[in-house]
Coordinates of C-alpha atoms and ligand atoms in Angstrom, one line a residue:
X1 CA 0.0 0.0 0.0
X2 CA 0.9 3.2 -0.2
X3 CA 1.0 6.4 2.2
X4 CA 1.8 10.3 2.0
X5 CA 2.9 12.5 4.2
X6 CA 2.5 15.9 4.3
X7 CA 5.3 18.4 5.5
X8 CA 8.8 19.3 5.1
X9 CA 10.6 19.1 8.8
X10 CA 12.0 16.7 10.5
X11 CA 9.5 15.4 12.2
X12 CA 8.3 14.4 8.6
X13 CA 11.2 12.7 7.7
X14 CA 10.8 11.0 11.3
X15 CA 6.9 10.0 10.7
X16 CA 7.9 8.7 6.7
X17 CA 11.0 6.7 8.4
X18 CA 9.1 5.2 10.7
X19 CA 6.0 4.5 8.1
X20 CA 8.8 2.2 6.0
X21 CA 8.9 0.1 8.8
X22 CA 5.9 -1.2 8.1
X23 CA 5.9 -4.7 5.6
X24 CA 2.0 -3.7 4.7
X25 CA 4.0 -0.5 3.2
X26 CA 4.9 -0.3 -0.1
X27 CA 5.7 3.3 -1.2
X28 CA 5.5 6.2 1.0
X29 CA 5.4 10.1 -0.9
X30 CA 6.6 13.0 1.3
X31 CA 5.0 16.0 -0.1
X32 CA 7.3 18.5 -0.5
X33 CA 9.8 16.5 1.7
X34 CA 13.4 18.0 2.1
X35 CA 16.8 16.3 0.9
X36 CA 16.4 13.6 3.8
X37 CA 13.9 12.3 2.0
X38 CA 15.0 12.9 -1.3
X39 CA 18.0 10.7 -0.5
X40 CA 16.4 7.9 0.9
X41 CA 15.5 5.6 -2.4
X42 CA 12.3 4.1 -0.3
X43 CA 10.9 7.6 0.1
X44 CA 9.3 9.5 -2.5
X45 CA 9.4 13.0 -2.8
X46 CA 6.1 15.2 -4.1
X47 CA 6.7 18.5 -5.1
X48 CA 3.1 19.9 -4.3
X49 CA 1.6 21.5 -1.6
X50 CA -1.7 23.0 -2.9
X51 CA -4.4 21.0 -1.2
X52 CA -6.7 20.1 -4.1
X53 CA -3.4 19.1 -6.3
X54 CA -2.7 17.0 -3.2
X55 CA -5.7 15.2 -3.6
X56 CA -5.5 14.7 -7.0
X57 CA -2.4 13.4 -6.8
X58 CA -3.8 10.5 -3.8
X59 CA -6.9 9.7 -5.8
X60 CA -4.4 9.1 -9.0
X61 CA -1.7 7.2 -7.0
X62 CA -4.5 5.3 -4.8
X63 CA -2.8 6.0 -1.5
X64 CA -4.5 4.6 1.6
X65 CA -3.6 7.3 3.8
X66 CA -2.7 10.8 4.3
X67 CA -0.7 12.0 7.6
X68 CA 0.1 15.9 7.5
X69 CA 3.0 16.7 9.6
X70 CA 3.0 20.9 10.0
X71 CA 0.3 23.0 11.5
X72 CA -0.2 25.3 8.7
X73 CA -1.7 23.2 6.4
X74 CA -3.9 22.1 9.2
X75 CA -5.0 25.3 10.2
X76 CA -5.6 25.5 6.4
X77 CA -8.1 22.8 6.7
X78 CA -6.5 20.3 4.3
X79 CA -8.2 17.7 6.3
X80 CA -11.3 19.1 5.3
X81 CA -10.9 19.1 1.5
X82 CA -9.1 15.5 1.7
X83 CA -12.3 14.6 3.6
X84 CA -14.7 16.1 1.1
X85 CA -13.4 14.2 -1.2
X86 CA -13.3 10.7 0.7
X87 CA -9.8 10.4 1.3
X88 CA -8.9 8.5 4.6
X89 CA -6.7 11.2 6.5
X90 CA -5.2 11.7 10.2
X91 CA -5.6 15.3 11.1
X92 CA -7.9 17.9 13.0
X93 CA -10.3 19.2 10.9
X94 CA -9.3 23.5 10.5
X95 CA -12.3 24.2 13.2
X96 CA -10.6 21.5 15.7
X97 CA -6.9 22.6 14.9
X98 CA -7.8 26.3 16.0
X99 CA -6.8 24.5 19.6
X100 CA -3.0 25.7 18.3
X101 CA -4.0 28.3 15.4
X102 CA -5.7 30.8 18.0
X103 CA -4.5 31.4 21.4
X104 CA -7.9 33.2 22.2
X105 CA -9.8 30.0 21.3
X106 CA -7.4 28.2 23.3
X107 CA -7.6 29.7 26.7
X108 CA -11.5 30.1 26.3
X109 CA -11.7 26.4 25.7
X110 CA -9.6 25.6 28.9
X111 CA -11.5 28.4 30.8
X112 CA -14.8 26.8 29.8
X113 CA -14.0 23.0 30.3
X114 CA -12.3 23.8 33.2
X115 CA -8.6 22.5 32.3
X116 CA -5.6 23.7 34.4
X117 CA -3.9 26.3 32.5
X118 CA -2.2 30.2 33.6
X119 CA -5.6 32.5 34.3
X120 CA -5.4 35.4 31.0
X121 CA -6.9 37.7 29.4
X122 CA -7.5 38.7 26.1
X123 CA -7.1 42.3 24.0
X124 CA -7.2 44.1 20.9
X125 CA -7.1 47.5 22.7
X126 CA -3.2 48.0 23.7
X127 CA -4.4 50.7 26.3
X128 CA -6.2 48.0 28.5
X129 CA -3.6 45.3 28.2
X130 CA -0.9 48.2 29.3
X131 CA -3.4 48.3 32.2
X132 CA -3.7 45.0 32.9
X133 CA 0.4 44.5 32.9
X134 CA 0.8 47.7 35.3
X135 CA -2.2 45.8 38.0
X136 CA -0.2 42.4 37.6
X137 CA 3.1 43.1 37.3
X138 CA 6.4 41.2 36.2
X139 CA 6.7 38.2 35.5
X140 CA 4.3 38.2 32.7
X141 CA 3.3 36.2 29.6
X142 CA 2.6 37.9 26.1
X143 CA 1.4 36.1 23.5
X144 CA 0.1 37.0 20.1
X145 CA -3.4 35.4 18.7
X146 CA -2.3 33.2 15.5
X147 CA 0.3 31.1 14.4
X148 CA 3.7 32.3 14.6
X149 CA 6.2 29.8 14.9
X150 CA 7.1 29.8 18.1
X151 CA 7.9 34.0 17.5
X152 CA 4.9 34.9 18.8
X153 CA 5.6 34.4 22.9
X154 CA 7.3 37.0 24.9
X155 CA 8.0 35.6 28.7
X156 CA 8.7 38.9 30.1
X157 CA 10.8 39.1 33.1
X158 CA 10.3 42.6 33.6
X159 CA 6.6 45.5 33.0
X160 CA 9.2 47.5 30.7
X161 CA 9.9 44.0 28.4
X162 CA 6.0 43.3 29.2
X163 CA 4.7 46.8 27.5
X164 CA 7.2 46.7 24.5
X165 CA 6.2 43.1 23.7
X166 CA 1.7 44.6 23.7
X167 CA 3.1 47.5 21.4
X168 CA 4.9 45.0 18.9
X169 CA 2.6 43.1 18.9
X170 CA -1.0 45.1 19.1
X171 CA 0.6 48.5 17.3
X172 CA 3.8 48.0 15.1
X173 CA 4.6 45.7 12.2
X174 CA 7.5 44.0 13.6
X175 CA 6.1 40.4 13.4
X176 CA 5.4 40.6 10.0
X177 CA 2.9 37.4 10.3
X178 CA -0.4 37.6 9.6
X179 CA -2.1 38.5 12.9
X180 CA -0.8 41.4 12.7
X181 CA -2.6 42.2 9.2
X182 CA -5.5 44.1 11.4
X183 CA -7.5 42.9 14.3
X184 CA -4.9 41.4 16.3
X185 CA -5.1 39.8 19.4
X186 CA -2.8 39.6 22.2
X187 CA -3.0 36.6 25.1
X188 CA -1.5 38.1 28.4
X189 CA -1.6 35.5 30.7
X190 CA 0.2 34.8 34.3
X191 CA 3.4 33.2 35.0
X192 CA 3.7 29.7 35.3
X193 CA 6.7 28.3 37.4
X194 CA 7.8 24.7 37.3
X195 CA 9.3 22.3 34.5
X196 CA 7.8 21.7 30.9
X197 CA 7.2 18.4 29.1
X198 CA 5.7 17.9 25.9
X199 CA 2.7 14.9 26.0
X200 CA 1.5 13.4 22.5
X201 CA -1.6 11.7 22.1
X202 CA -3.1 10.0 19.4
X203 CA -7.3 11.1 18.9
X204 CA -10.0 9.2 16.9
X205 CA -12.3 11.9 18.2
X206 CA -13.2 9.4 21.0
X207 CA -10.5 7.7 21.9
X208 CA -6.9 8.2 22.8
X209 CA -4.0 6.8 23.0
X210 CA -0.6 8.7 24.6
X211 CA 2.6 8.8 22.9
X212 CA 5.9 8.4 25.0
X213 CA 6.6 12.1 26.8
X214 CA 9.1 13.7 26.1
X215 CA 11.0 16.7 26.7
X216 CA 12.1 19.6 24.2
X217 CA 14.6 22.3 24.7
X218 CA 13.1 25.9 23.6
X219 CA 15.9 28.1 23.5
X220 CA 19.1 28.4 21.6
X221 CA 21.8 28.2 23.8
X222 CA 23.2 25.8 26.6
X223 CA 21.8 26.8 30.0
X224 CA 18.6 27.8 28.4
X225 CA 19.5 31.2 27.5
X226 CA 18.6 33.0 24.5
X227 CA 16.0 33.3 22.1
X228 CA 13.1 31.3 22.1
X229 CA 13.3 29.1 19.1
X230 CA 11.1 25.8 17.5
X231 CA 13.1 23.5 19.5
X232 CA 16.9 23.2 19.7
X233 CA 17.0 19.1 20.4
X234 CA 14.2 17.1 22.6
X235 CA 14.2 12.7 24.4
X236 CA 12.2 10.6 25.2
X237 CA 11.1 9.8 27.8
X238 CA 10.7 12.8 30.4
X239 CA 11.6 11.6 33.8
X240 CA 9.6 14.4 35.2
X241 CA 6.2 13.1 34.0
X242 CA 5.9 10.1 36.5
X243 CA 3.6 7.4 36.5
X244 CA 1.5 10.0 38.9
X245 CA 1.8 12.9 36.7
X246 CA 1.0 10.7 33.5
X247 CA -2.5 9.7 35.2
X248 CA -2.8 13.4 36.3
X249 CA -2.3 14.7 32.6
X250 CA -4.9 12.1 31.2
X251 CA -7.4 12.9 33.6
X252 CA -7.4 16.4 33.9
X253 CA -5.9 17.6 30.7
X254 CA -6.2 15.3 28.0
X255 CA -9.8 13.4 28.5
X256 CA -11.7 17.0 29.1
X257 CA -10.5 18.3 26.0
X258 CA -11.2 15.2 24.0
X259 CA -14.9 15.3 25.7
X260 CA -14.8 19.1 25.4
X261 CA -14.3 19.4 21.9
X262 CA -16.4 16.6 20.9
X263 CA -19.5 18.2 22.9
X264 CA -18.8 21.7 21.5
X265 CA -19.7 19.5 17.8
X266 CA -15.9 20.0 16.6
X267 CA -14.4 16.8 17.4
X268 CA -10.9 16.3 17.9
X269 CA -8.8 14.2 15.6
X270 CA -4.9 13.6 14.8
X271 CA -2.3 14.4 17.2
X272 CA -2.7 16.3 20.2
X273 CA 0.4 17.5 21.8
X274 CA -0.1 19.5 25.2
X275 CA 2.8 21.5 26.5
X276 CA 2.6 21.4 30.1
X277 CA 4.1 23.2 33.0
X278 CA 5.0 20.9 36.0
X279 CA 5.0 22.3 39.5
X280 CA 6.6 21.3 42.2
X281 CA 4.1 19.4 43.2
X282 CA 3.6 17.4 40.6
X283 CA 0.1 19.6 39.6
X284 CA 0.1 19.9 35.4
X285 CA -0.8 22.8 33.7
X286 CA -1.5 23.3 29.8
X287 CA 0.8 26.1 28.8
X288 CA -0.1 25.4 24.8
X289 CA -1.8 22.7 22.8
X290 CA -0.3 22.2 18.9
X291 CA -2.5 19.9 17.2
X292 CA 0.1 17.8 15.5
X293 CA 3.6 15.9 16.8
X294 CA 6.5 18.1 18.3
X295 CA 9.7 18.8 16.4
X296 CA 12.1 17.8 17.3
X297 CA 10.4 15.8 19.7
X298 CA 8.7 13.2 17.0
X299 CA 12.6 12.2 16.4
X300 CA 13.0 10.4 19.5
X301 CA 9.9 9.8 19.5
X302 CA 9.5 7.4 16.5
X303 CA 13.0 6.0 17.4
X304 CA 11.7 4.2 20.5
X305 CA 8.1 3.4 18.7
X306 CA 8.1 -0.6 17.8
X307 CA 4.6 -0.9 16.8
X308 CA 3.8 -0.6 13.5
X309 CA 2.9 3.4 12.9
X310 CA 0.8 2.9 9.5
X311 CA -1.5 0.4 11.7
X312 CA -2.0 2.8 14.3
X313 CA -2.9 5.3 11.9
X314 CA -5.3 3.3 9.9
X315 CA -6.9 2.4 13.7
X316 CA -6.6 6.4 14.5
X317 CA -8.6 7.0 11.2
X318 CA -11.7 4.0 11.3
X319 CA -12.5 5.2 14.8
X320 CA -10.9 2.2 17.0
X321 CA -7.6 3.3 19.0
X322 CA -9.5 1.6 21.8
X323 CA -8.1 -1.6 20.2
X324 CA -4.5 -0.2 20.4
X325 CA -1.4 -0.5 22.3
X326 CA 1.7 0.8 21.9
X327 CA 4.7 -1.0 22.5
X328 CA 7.9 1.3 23.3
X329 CA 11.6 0.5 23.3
X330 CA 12.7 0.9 26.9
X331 CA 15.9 2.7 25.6
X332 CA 16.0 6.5 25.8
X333 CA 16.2 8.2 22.6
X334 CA 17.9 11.6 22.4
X335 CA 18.2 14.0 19.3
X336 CA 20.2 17.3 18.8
X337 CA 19.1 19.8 16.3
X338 CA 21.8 21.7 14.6
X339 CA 20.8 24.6 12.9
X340 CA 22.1 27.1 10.2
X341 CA 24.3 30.0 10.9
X342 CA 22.0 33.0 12.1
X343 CA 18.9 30.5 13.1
X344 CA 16.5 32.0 14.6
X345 CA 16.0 35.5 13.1
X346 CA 17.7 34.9 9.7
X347 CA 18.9 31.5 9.3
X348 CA 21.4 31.4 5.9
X349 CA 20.8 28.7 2.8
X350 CA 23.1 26.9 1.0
X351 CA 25.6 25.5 3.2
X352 CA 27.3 22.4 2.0
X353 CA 26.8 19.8 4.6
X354 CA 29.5 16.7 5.0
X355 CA 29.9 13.8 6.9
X356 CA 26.4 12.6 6.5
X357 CA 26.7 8.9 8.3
X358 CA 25.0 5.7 6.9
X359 CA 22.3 5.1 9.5
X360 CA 23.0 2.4 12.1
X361 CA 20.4 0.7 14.6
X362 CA 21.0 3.3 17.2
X363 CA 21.4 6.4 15.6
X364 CA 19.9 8.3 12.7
X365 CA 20.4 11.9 11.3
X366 CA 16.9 13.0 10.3
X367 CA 16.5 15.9 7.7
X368 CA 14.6 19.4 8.0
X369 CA 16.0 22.5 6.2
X370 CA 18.2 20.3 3.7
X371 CA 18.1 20.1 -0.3
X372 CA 20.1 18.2 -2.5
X373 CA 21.8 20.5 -4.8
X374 CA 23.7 19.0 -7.6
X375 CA 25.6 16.0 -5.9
X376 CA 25.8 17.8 -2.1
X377 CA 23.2 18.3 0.6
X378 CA 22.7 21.8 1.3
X379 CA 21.1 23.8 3.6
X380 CA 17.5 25.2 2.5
X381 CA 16.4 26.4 6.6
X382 CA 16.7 27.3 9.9
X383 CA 16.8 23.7 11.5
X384 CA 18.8 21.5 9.6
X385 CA 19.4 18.1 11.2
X386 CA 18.3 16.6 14.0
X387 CA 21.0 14.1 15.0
X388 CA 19.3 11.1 17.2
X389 CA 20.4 7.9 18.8
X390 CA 19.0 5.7 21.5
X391 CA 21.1 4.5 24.6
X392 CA 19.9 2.4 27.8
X393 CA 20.3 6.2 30.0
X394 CA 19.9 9.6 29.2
X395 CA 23.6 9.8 29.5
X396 CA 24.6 6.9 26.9
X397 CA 21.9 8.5 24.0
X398 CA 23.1 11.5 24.6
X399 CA 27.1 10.5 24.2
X400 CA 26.1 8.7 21.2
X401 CA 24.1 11.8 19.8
X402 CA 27.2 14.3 20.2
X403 CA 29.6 11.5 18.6
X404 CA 27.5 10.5 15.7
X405 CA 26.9 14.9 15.6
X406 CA 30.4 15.3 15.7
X407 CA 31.2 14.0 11.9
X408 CA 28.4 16.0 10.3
X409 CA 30.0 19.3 9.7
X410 CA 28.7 22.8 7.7
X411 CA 29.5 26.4 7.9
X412 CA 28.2 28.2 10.9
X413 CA 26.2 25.0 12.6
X414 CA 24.6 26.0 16.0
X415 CA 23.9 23.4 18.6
X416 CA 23.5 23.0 22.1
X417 CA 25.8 20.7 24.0
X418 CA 23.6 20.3 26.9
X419 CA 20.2 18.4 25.3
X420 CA 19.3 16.2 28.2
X421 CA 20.8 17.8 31.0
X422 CA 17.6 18.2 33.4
X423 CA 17.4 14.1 32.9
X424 CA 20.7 14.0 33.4
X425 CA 20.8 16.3 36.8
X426 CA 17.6 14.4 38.4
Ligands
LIG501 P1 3.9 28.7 23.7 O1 4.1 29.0 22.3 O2 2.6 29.1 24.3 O3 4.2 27.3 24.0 O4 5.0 29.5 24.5 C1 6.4 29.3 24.2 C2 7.2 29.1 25.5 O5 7.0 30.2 26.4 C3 6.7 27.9 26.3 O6 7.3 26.7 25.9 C4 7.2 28.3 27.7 O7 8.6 28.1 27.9 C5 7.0 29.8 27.7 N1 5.6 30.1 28.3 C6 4.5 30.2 27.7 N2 3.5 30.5 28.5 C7 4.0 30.5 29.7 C8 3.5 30.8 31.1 N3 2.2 31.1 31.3 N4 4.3 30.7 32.1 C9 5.6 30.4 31.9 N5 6.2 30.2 30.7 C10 5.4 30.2 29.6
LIG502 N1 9.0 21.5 19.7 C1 7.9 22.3 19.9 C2 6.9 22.2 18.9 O1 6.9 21.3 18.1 O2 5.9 23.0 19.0

């Protein structure tokens, strides 16, 4: 049979890896894919990303099933033209994936189904949120309504950070992304404390079915300083989520909004990934939802996954994940992104990359902002490679990450040394 997946990253080159596994598999299409995918001779790239060409493409090719990585085509609502047409698809609908696309919708979701998340407000008028700042003071979260790749969220340690971030984002043009085209939106919402994991679940709009947790790492450099970015390298599992915290996460987080979106008529369907803020007392928040897998986090993720992914997905889209569980390698996987030269405000192109390895059963150098140019794989992004291996600790992946990372080589690579290190210190 034969499969498509939507997307570019390297979570997509993760999800059509992992799809290959599967001996029901035949050919699997990555539409538009990226040079990882290009140079693996069982994956097929697509160069299309228009949504009805897409589907003209599946009818013509006969493929079974349609997985779309990114957000943006969610938000899109390529599941709902793949649907219209009858074309088996795992995805939220564009109403459900509003969960991620709008902030606003978001919060009043939580607010009305009564899931833990920071208490906000929302406003279009920058005078009242000024106001709002000034009566809560700093520290203070500022986000903007809309997608915005991980640009969009100002944590502001201090009111005179707080007040710049409303007037970027409610009055100047700074952002340049489309919330800021008119009617914009801002989220100010208060400070959660603790430590973030990243909890995947798989949705039939009934039933779920968790991933393995894992952990990402937000900002650029070591020590968690600088700027906030789409994830600098992630593992799997997070030690903080504990067998207590897990049941916690189902049972207030992750069933309500199942049931809560299915009663407000829009049910929920793909992945649902909630970012959540730990406290010290083991009490989960919801600091975001994104209605599709984490990247880099899918890496490790699909690394430790031994059951067979396309099953799951064809289960995920008839309606049955009751009849599903998934079976995990008990390693840890760990993978660092390395990212182009000037990643995250102006990431440069067209660095020649060398030292590519052959993959090996532990470790595997998945693809994002590549291209093959001529005979050499270039860089075409801002995250470039996530380089992943498993290991039986945190400690072993992550040695076999940095060596494996440590023959792939290209002008100006940024990475972080230290992925791991809150597992590492527990
Ligand atoms: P988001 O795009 O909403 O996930 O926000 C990006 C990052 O900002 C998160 O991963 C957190 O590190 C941080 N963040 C967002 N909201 C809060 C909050 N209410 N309290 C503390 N940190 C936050
Ligand atoms: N790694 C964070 C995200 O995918 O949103």
């Amino acid at each position: 049979m034969k499969v498509l997946v939507i997307g570019n990253g390297g979570r997509e080159h993760a999800l059509a890896w992992k799809l290959l596994d599967s001996p029901k598999i035949q050919t699997v299409f990555v539409a538009p894919g990226n040079g990882g995918t290009a140079l693996d001779n069982r994956l097929h790239n697509v160069p299309l990303t228009d949504f009805n060409e897409l589907a003209d493409f599946v009818q013509k090719e006969k493929i079974v099933l349609t997985v779309v990585g990114p957000e943006a085509p969610l938000a899109g609502g390529v599941v709902d033209v793949f649907r219209a047409r009858g074309l088996r698809v795992f995805g939220p609908t564009k109403a459900a994936a509003q969960l991620e696309s709008s902030k606003a919708f978001a919060k009043e979701f939580m607010k009305r189904h009564k899931i833990p998340t920071a208490a906000y407000e929302t406003f279009s008028d920058a005078k009242l949120a000024h106001a709002y700042v000034d009566k809560h003071g700093a520290p203070i979260v500022i986000k903007a309504d809309g997608l915005a790749a991980g640009k969009g969220v100002v944590v502001a340690t201090t009111l005179e950070l707080a007040h710049e971030a409303i007037d970027w984002m409610l009055l100047d043009d700074k952002l340049g992304v489309a919330h800021n085209a008119g009617g914009a939106r801002v989220v100010i919402e208060h400070f959660l404390e603790g430590e973030e994991a990243s909890f995947i679940v798989l949705c039939d709009g009934k039933h779920v079915v968790s991933l393995a947790t894992s952990q990402d790492h937000k900002r650029l450099q070591d020590n968690d300083q600088g700027p906030n970015t789409g994830g600098m390298g992630a593992y799997s599992p997070a030690p903080v989520v504990t067998p207590n915290v897990h049941a916690k996460v189902m049972h207030e987080i992750v069933m309500p909004t199942i049931q809560g979106m299915a009663k407000d008529g829009i049910p929920f369907t793909g992945f649902l990934y909630a970012g959540l803020m730990i406290d010290s007392n083991g009490d989960p928040r919801t600091v975001e939802f994104n209605c599709r897998m984490g990247d880099p986090e899918t890496q490790p993720i699909m690394m430790r996954l031994k059951s067979d992914l396309f099953d799951v997905l064809m289960h995920a889209t008839d309606g049955t994940l009751d009849q599903v569980d998934l079976k995990w390698d008990r390693r840890v996987a760990l993978g660092v992104v390395m990212a182009a030269a000037g990643y995250p405000l102006n990431p440069r192109k067209g660095d020649v990359i060398k030292g590519l390895p052959a993959a090996s059963a532990d470790a595997m150098v998945f693809h994002a902002g590549t291209t093959l140019k001529d005979n050499d794989v270039v860089t075409s992004g801002g995250r470039v490679l996530c380089v992943t291996a498993l290991g039986d600790s945190v400690k072993l992946a992550q040695q076999r990450a940095y060596e494996v990372l440590q023959g792939v080589n290209f002008d100006g690579a940024q990475y972080r040394q230290d992925i791991g290190h809150r597992a590492i210190k527990r």
